[in-house]
């Protein structure tokens, strides 16, 4: 729409913002308002990036997590396989955009339970990763892991960064089913701007990994 | 995967006794996020009540009808089966040491709009308190069959100094 008739108004145009769009909009207006984060769109679980890892990969890094936009992030992991026997997938944070990843000082507390009736707790105040995100899996038929994790405060330089998580997997020991749920903290007031998914030891993985942001949280 | 529609949000920038989020008016599942919630007292937790419309005013319900069962996850001590019945509120987060850390969590709300069912909440929260990471995972129920239009958050003592509380509808 011509600038002299912006949003259908002559002269002073209405201020546009989420939840308060006023006027008549053509496609270019809408695209521009979306780009400026001023257009009301529902569906506030917003996909940031999906990594479909089909070749065994040791480090699956999300380095454009848009921590300046989202206070809460959400990651899903689906159909995860390992090329080494008995490996968990774990998470680490980076504060330098993914050049390096923090490998000490995490705290976590998590519960596990198996289909064979074994339940227990795993915890640490000096870990090199943010807890065991999945059960240990092996390169055997049907041994896959599925998981999700929420992240909080990653972009806030004044607060610690936190995560909660849950997973469901076919466990390498037994073998049988294993579930895990838990929480973890990176007790350092820093901006976290990249997330690494990797093994607790040497291994590589395939799977589908999606990072979302929960807007306006 | 469904979509989230923001219904209400409240960012606390000065001390306040409580935060109320309302706008539950359908039978959809709703979700609440809490990010960086810090109470004024050094080791408080964030507690929850459901709200009911009373003559046009969202009113936190204080009758002794809250039951909960959570796994209290601790980074430096044995985990605790945390449960109770017939309480006047329910626990949303673990202890929160100070403003640097904050309480965080995801809460799903079920049956709030249904006047003939109890209202249920699942809890998944994480904090840093008493020098350890702490998590709560479990659920709670308010055992009164009536419609509820929102949730009310408050610290066990004092005020909430900061934090963002947001209510979404899952559609």
Short mmCIF file of C-alpha atoms in Angstrom, two decimals:
data_model
loop_
_atom_site.label_atom_id
_atom_site.label_comp_id
_atom_site.label_asym_id
_atom_site.label_seq_id
_atom_site.Cartn_x
_atom_site.Cartn_y
_atom_site.Cartn_z
CA UNK A 1 0.00 0.00 0.00
CA UNK A 2 1.31 3.45 -0.86
CA UNK A 3 3.05 5.27 1.96
CA UNK A 4 0.57 8.12 1.76
CA UNK A 5 -2.16 5.65 2.66
CA UNK A 6 -0.35 3.47 5.14
CA UNK A 7 -2.66 0.85 6.65
CA UNK A 8 -5.55 2.68 5.00
CA UNK A 9 -4.91 5.86 6.92
CA UNK A 10 -3.95 9.26 5.56
CA UNK A 11 -1.53 11.28 7.63
CA UNK A 12 -0.72 9.85 11.06
CA UNK A 13 -0.85 6.08 10.93
CA UNK A 14 -1.84 3.93 13.92
CA UNK A 15 0.89 2.30 15.94
CA UNK A 16 1.00 -1.42 15.29
CA UNK A 17 1.85 -4.05 17.88
CA UNK A 18 1.06 -7.61 18.82
CA UNK A 19 -2.61 -7.83 19.74
CA UNK A 20 -3.27 -4.34 18.44
CA UNK A 21 -3.19 -4.16 14.64
CA UNK A 22 -5.43 -1.48 13.22
CA UNK A 23 -6.14 -0.65 9.59
CA UNK A 24 -6.24 -2.23 6.18
CA UNK A 25 -3.21 -4.34 5.31
CA UNK A 26 -1.82 -5.58 2.04
CA UNK A 27 0.60 -8.57 1.90
CA UNK A 28 3.66 -6.34 1.98
CA UNK A 29 2.38 -4.56 5.08
CA UNK A 30 1.86 -7.89 6.79
CA UNK A 31 5.28 -9.18 5.82
CA UNK A 32 6.91 -6.03 7.10
CA UNK A 33 4.98 -6.12 10.36
CA UNK A 34 5.87 -9.79 10.87
CA UNK A 35 9.52 -8.94 10.28
CA UNK A 36 9.24 -6.17 12.87
CA UNK A 37 7.47 -8.43 15.37
CA UNK A 38 4.40 -6.17 15.23
CA UNK A 39 1.88 -8.49 13.59
CA UNK A 40 -0.60 -10.49 15.64
CA UNK A 41 -0.06 -14.14 14.82
CA UNK A 42 -1.19 -16.95 17.04
CA UNK A 43 0.80 -20.10 17.23
CA UNK A 44 3.36 -18.88 19.69
CA UNK A 45 5.32 -22.08 19.83
CA UNK A 46 7.65 -20.98 17.07
CA UNK A 47 10.02 -23.30 15.27
CA UNK A 48 13.53 -21.91 15.25
CA UNK A 49 15.35 -24.78 13.57
CA UNK A 50 15.08 -28.48 12.84
CA UNK A 51 18.15 -30.67 12.39
CA UNK A 52 17.43 -33.94 10.65
CA UNK A 53 20.63 -35.83 11.41
CA UNK A 54 20.88 -38.84 9.11
CA UNK A 55 24.66 -39.35 9.34
CA UNK A 56 26.13 -40.25 12.72
CA UNK A 57 27.18 -36.95 14.31
CA UNK A 58 29.02 -36.41 17.58
CA UNK A 59 27.96 -32.84 18.34
CA UNK A 60 24.58 -31.50 17.31
CA UNK A 61 24.81 -27.78 17.90
CA UNK A 62 22.11 -25.13 17.83
CA UNK A 63 24.00 -21.88 17.50
CA UNK A 64 21.24 -19.48 16.47
CA UNK A 65 18.82 -19.94 19.35
CA UNK A 66 17.45 -16.37 19.34
CA UNK A 67 17.85 -16.03 23.07
CA UNK A 68 17.20 -12.31 22.77
CA UNK A 69 13.64 -13.06 21.61
CA UNK A 70 12.53 -16.04 23.69
CA UNK A 71 12.58 -16.46 27.47
CA UNK A 72 11.52 -20.09 27.17
CA UNK A 73 12.91 -22.54 24.63
CA UNK A 74 11.74 -26.07 23.85
CA UNK A 75 13.68 -28.86 22.16
CA UNK A 76 12.36 -32.18 20.93
CA UNK A 77 14.43 -35.22 20.02
CA UNK A 78 12.86 -38.02 18.04
CA UNK A 79 14.08 -41.42 16.91
CA UNK A 80 17.57 -40.93 18.30
CA UNK A 81 20.05 -43.73 17.63
CA UNK A 82 23.62 -44.21 18.84
CA UNK A 83 26.58 -45.79 17.06
CA UNK A 84 28.19 -46.86 20.34
CA UNK A 85 26.85 -49.24 22.96
CA UNK A 86 25.29 -47.80 26.10
CA UNK A 87 25.43 -44.08 25.51
CA UNK A 88 23.18 -41.36 26.91
CA UNK A 89 22.46 -38.14 25.07
CA UNK A 90 23.25 -35.07 27.17
CA UNK A 91 23.12 -31.27 26.78
CA UNK A 92 25.64 -28.49 27.25
CA UNK A 93 25.46 -24.69 27.02
CA UNK A 94 27.73 -22.20 25.29
CA UNK A 95 28.18 -18.56 26.21
CA UNK A 96 30.27 -17.65 23.15
CA UNK A 97 27.96 -18.57 20.33
CA UNK A 98 29.09 -22.18 20.08
CA UNK A 99 32.85 -21.67 19.80
CA UNK A 100 33.23 -23.52 23.09
CA UNK A 101 30.80 -25.30 25.39
CA UNK A 102 30.79 -25.23 29.17
CA UNK A 103 31.98 -28.61 30.44
CA UNK A 104 31.86 -28.21 34.22
CA UNK A 105 29.80 -26.81 37.06
CA UNK A 106 26.32 -27.98 36.11
CA UNK A 107 23.88 -29.33 38.69
CA UNK A 108 21.17 -31.82 37.92
CA UNK A 109 18.62 -34.04 39.65
CA UNK A 110 16.64 -36.65 37.78
CA UNK A 111 14.49 -39.70 38.28
CA UNK A 112 14.47 -42.83 36.16
CA UNK A 113 12.25 -45.85 35.97
CA UNK A 114 12.29 -48.97 33.83
CA UNK A 115 9.68 -51.35 32.55
CA UNK A 116 11.35 -54.04 34.61
CA UNK A 117 10.54 -52.17 37.80
CA UNK A 118 13.87 -50.51 38.56
CA UNK A 119 13.53 -46.94 39.81
CA UNK A 120 16.17 -44.60 41.09
CA UNK A 121 17.61 -41.14 41.26
CA UNK A 122 20.65 -39.62 39.62
CA UNK A 123 22.12 -36.31 40.71
CA UNK A 124 25.24 -34.15 40.74
CA UNK A 125 26.40 -30.71 41.85
CA UNK A 126 29.54 -30.77 39.69
CA UNK A 127 28.57 -32.25 36.37
CA UNK A 128 30.02 -31.73 32.93
CA UNK A 129 26.58 -31.70 31.32
CA UNK A 130 22.96 -30.92 32.17
CA UNK A 131 21.95 -34.40 33.29
CA UNK A 132 21.29 -37.56 31.33
CA UNK A 133 18.69 -36.42 28.85
CA UNK A 134 17.94 -39.93 27.59
CA UNK A 135 18.42 -43.50 28.71
CA UNK A 136 21.54 -45.20 27.44
CA UNK A 137 20.98 -46.62 23.98
CA UNK A 138 22.95 -48.93 21.75
CA UNK A 139 23.19 -49.55 18.01
CA UNK A 140 20.68 -52.37 18.16
CA UNK A 141 17.30 -52.78 16.54
CA UNK A 142 14.58 -50.66 18.10
CA UNK A 143 16.96 -48.96 20.53
CA UNK A 144 15.88 -45.39 20.07
CA UNK A 145 15.31 -42.49 22.40
CA UNK A 146 12.71 -39.74 22.37
CA UNK A 147 12.89 -36.66 24.57
CA UNK A 148 11.92 -33.07 25.15
CA UNK A 149 13.40 -30.29 27.20
CA UNK A 150 12.35 -26.80 28.23
CA UNK A 151 14.95 -24.08 28.83
CA UNK A 152 14.50 -20.93 30.88
CA UNK A 153 16.35 -17.60 31.13
CA UNK A 154 18.97 -18.40 28.49
CA UNK A 155 19.15 -14.81 27.30
CA UNK A 156 19.15 -13.16 30.72
CA UNK A 157 22.66 -12.17 31.79
CA UNK A 158 21.46 -11.55 35.36
CA UNK A 159 20.01 -14.98 36.06
CA UNK A 160 21.05 -18.60 36.06
CA UNK A 161 19.91 -20.78 33.15
CA UNK A 162 17.64 -23.75 33.82
CA UNK A 163 16.19 -26.76 32.05
CA UNK A 164 13.56 -29.39 32.73
CA UNK A 165 13.27 -32.53 30.66
CA UNK A 166 11.67 -35.90 30.09
CA UNK A 167 12.53 -38.85 27.88
CA UNK A 168 11.24 -42.19 26.79
CA UNK A 169 13.57 -44.82 25.35
CA UNK A 170 14.31 -48.44 24.72
CA UNK A 171 17.10 -48.94 27.21
CA UNK A 172 20.30 -50.82 26.32
CA UNK A 173 20.35 -52.73 29.60
CA UNK A 174 17.86 -55.52 29.83
CA UNK A 175 16.92 -54.45 27.27
CA UNK A 176 13.72 -52.83 28.34
CA UNK A 177 11.86 -49.58 28.49
CA UNK A 178 13.21 -46.61 30.47
CA UNK A 179 11.75 -43.21 31.30
CA UNK A 180 13.62 -40.24 32.71
CA UNK A 181 12.46 -36.89 34.01
CA UNK A 182 14.48 -34.24 35.72
CA UNK A 183 15.83 -30.75 35.98
CA UNK A 184 19.19 -29.03 35.81
CA UNK A 185 20.79 -25.66 36.29
CA UNK A 186 23.82 -23.85 34.95
CA UNK A 187 24.52 -21.82 38.09
CA UNK A 188 26.22 -18.89 36.44
CA UNK A 189 24.60 -15.59 35.52
CA UNK A 190 25.47 -15.53 31.83
CA UNK A 191 23.80 -15.27 28.46
CA UNK A 192 23.56 -18.74 26.97
CA UNK A 193 23.55 -18.48 23.19
CA UNK A 194 24.10 -22.02 21.93
CA UNK A 195 23.04 -25.53 22.92
CA UNK A 196 24.97 -28.72 22.20
CA UNK A 197 23.45 -32.20 22.13
CA UNK A 198 26.05 -34.90 22.51
CA UNK A 199 26.97 -38.14 24.23
CA UNK A 200 27.91 -38.52 27.87
CA UNK A 201 30.95 -40.33 26.49
CA UNK A 202 32.28 -40.96 23.00
CA UNK A 203 29.49 -41.60 20.55
CA UNK A 204 27.57 -40.17 17.66
CA UNK A 205 23.87 -39.99 17.02
CA UNK A 206 21.21 -39.72 14.37
CA UNK A 207 17.71 -38.39 14.88
CA UNK A 208 15.42 -35.44 14.37
CA UNK A 209 16.00 -32.49 16.66
CA UNK A 210 13.81 -29.39 16.69
CA UNK A 211 14.33 -26.18 18.62
CA UNK A 212 11.34 -23.93 19.34
CA UNK A 213 10.87 -20.65 21.11
CA UNK A 214 7.79 -19.85 23.17
CA UNK A 215 7.09 -16.25 22.22
CA UNK A 216 5.83 -13.68 24.69
CA UNK A 217 6.68 -15.79 27.73
CA UNK B 1 1.76 -30.33 17.57
CA UNK B 2 -0.81 -27.74 18.53
CA UNK B 3 -0.42 -24.04 18.80
CA UNK B 4 -0.13 -21.77 21.76
CA UNK B 5 -2.22 -18.62 22.00
CA UNK B 6 -1.23 -16.13 24.62
CA UNK B 7 -4.17 -15.31 26.88
CA UNK B 8 -2.60 -13.21 29.63
CA UNK B 9 0.82 -12.19 30.83
CA UNK B 10 2.23 -10.30 33.79
CA UNK B 11 5.82 -9.19 34.16
CA UNK B 12 6.58 -8.22 37.74
CA UNK B 13 8.93 -5.26 37.93
CA UNK B 14 8.20 -4.09 41.48
CA UNK B 15 7.32 -6.13 44.57
CA UNK B 16 3.79 -7.46 44.54
CA UNK B 17 1.99 -9.86 46.85
CA UNK B 18 0.64 -12.04 44.07
CA UNK B 19 0.17 -12.52 40.34
CA UNK B 20 -3.19 -13.49 38.87
CA UNK B 21 -3.62 -14.75 35.31
CA UNK B 22 -7.18 -15.06 34.06
CA UNK B 23 -8.96 -15.64 30.78
CA UNK B 24 -9.74 -19.35 30.88
CA UNK B 25 -13.09 -19.50 29.15
CA UNK B 26 -13.03 -22.69 27.10
CA UNK B 27 -12.54 -26.41 27.61
CA UNK B 28 -9.13 -26.33 25.95
CA UNK B 29 -5.99 -27.27 27.81
CA UNK B 30 -4.13 -24.19 29.02
CA UNK B 31 -0.44 -23.77 29.78
CA UNK B 32 1.41 -21.38 32.09
CA UNK B 33 5.07 -20.47 31.87
CA UNK B 34 6.94 -18.90 34.76
CA UNK B 35 10.34 -17.42 34.05
CA UNK B 36 12.65 -15.83 36.60
CA UNK B 37 10.15 -15.58 39.44
CA UNK B 38 11.90 -14.33 42.56
CA UNK B 39 10.29 -13.87 45.95
CA UNK B 40 11.42 -11.12 48.28
CA UNK B 41 12.31 -13.55 51.02
CA UNK B 42 15.51 -15.47 50.38
CA UNK B 43 14.22 -19.00 50.37
CA UNK B 44 10.56 -18.89 49.48
CA UNK B 45 8.68 -21.04 47.05
CA UNK B 46 5.95 -20.01 44.62
CA UNK B 47 2.55 -21.40 45.54
CA UNK B 48 -0.61 -21.68 43.43
CA UNK B 49 -4.35 -21.29 43.87
CA UNK B 50 -7.08 -21.52 41.27
CA UNK B 51 -9.29 -18.48 40.76
CA UNK B 52 -13.03 -18.35 40.41
CA UNK B 53 -15.21 -15.58 39.08
CA UNK B 54 -17.08 -14.06 42.04
CA UNK B 55 -19.34 -11.20 41.02
CA UNK B 56 -16.97 -10.27 38.23
CA UNK B 57 -13.80 -10.53 40.30
CA UNK B 58 -11.27 -13.35 39.86
CA UNK B 59 -11.00 -14.68 43.37
CA UNK B 60 -8.33 -17.13 44.57
CA UNK B 61 -9.91 -20.13 46.19
CA UNK B 62 -8.62 -20.81 49.68
CA UNK B 63 -10.67 -23.73 50.88
CA UNK B 64 -8.71 -26.77 52.04
CA UNK B 65 -9.20 -28.76 48.86
CA UNK B 66 -5.77 -28.84 47.26
CA UNK B 67 -4.05 -32.22 46.95
CA UNK B 68 -0.68 -32.79 45.32
CA UNK B 69 1.91 -35.46 44.58
CA UNK B 70 5.32 -34.39 43.30
CA UNK B 71 8.77 -35.80 43.03
CA UNK B 72 11.08 -33.27 44.67
CA UNK B 73 14.39 -33.58 42.81
CA UNK B 74 17.52 -32.37 44.58
CA UNK B 75 21.01 -32.09 43.12
CA UNK B 76 22.77 -32.68 46.44
CA UNK B 77 20.44 -34.81 48.54
CA UNK B 78 18.04 -37.72 48.33
CA UNK B 79 14.85 -37.08 46.42
CA UNK B 80 11.59 -36.67 48.30
CA UNK B 81 8.09 -37.89 47.55
CA UNK B 82 6.29 -34.64 48.28
CA UNK B 83 2.55 -35.04 48.74
CA UNK B 84 -0.33 -33.71 50.74
CA UNK B 85 -4.11 -33.50 50.84
CA UNK B 86 -6.70 -30.95 51.85
CA UNK B 87 -4.38 -27.95 51.80
CA UNK B 88 -5.34 -24.30 51.20
CA UNK B 89 -2.90 -23.91 48.29
CA UNK B 90 -0.51 -26.03 46.32
CA UNK B 91 3.22 -25.90 45.67
CA UNK B 92 4.38 -24.65 42.27
CA UNK B 93 8.15 -24.44 42.65
CA UNK B 94 10.87 -25.36 45.07
CA UNK B 95 12.75 -22.85 47.16
CA UNK B 96 14.31 -19.88 45.39
CA UNK B 97 17.42 -18.39 46.91
CA UNK B 98 17.54 -14.87 45.53
CA UNK B 99 16.85 -12.60 42.62
CA UNK B 100 19.80 -13.89 40.63
CA UNK B 101 18.21 -17.24 40.16
CA UNK B 102 14.46 -17.25 39.91
CA UNK B 103 11.85 -19.92 39.73
CA UNK B 104 10.89 -21.38 36.37
CA UNK B 105 8.34 -23.85 35.18
CA UNK B 106 5.72 -25.15 32.81
CA UNK B 107 2.25 -25.91 34.13
CA UNK B 108 -0.60 -27.46 32.13
CA UNK B 109 -4.13 -26.70 33.32
CA UNK B 110 -7.00 -29.14 32.73
CA UNK B 111 -10.77 -28.94 33.20
CA UNK B 112 -10.68 -25.41 34.59
CA UNK B 113 -13.67 -24.29 32.55
CA UNK B 114 -15.73 -27.36 33.37
CA UNK B 115 -18.07 -26.66 36.28
CA UNK B 116 -18.77 -30.34 36.88
CA UNK B 117 -15.15 -31.54 37.13
CA UNK B 118 -12.20 -30.95 39.44
CA UNK B 119 -9.41 -28.71 38.09
CA UNK B 120 -6.04 -30.35 37.55
CA UNK B 121 -2.51 -29.02 37.00
CA UNK B 122 0.65 -30.82 35.96
CA UNK B 123 3.84 -29.32 37.35
CA UNK B 124 7.34 -29.22 35.90
CA UNK B 125 9.46 -26.59 37.62
CA UNK B 126 13.10 -25.89 38.41
CA UNK B 127 14.82 -23.50 40.80
CA UNK B 128 18.12 -22.88 42.52
CA UNK B 129 17.70 -22.82 46.29
CA UNK B 130 19.84 -23.55 49.32
CA UNK B 131 22.86 -23.87 47.02
CA UNK B 132 21.45 -26.67 44.89
CA UNK B 133 19.39 -27.16 41.78
CA UNK B 134 15.87 -28.24 42.69
CA UNK B 135 13.06 -29.59 40.60
CA UNK B 136 9.42 -30.41 41.13
CA UNK B 137 7.64 -32.77 38.77
CA UNK B 138 4.18 -34.02 39.43
CA UNK B 139 0.67 -32.74 39.69
CA UNK B 140 -2.06 -31.23 41.80
CA UNK B 141 -5.83 -31.01 41.93
CA UNK B 142 -8.41 -28.68 43.44
CA UNK B 143 -11.19 -31.02 44.50
CA UNK B 144 -14.16 -28.74 44.05
CA UNK B 145 -16.32 -29.29 40.98
CA UNK B 146 -16.75 -25.73 39.75
CA UNK B 147 -15.48 -23.55 36.92
CA UNK B 148 -12.20 -21.70 37.40
CA UNK B 149 -11.06 -18.83 35.24
CA UNK B 150 -7.39 -18.60 36.10
CA UNK B 151 -4.50 -19.13 38.47
CA UNK B 152 -3.06 -17.11 41.33
CA UNK B 153 0.63 -17.24 42.22
CA UNK B 154 2.05 -16.06 45.53
CA UNK B 155 5.13 -16.66 47.68
CA UNK B 156 4.83 -18.51 50.95
CA UNK B 157 5.77 -15.25 52.69
CA UNK B 158 6.42 -11.69 51.52
CA UNK B 159 6.24 -10.51 47.92
CA UNK B 160 7.18 -11.54 44.43
CA UNK B 161 9.93 -9.16 43.32
CA UNK B 162 10.34 -10.17 39.71
CA UNK B 163 9.36 -12.69 37.08
CA UNK B 164 7.19 -13.17 34.03
CA UNK B 165 4.01 -15.21 34.28
CA UNK B 166 2.18 -16.08 31.06
CA UNK B 167 -1.01 -18.01 30.35
CA UNK B 168 -1.50 -19.71 26.98
CA UNK B 169 -4.33 -21.64 25.47
CA UNK B 170 -3.25 -24.84 23.70
CA UNK B 171 -5.27 -25.02 20.47
#
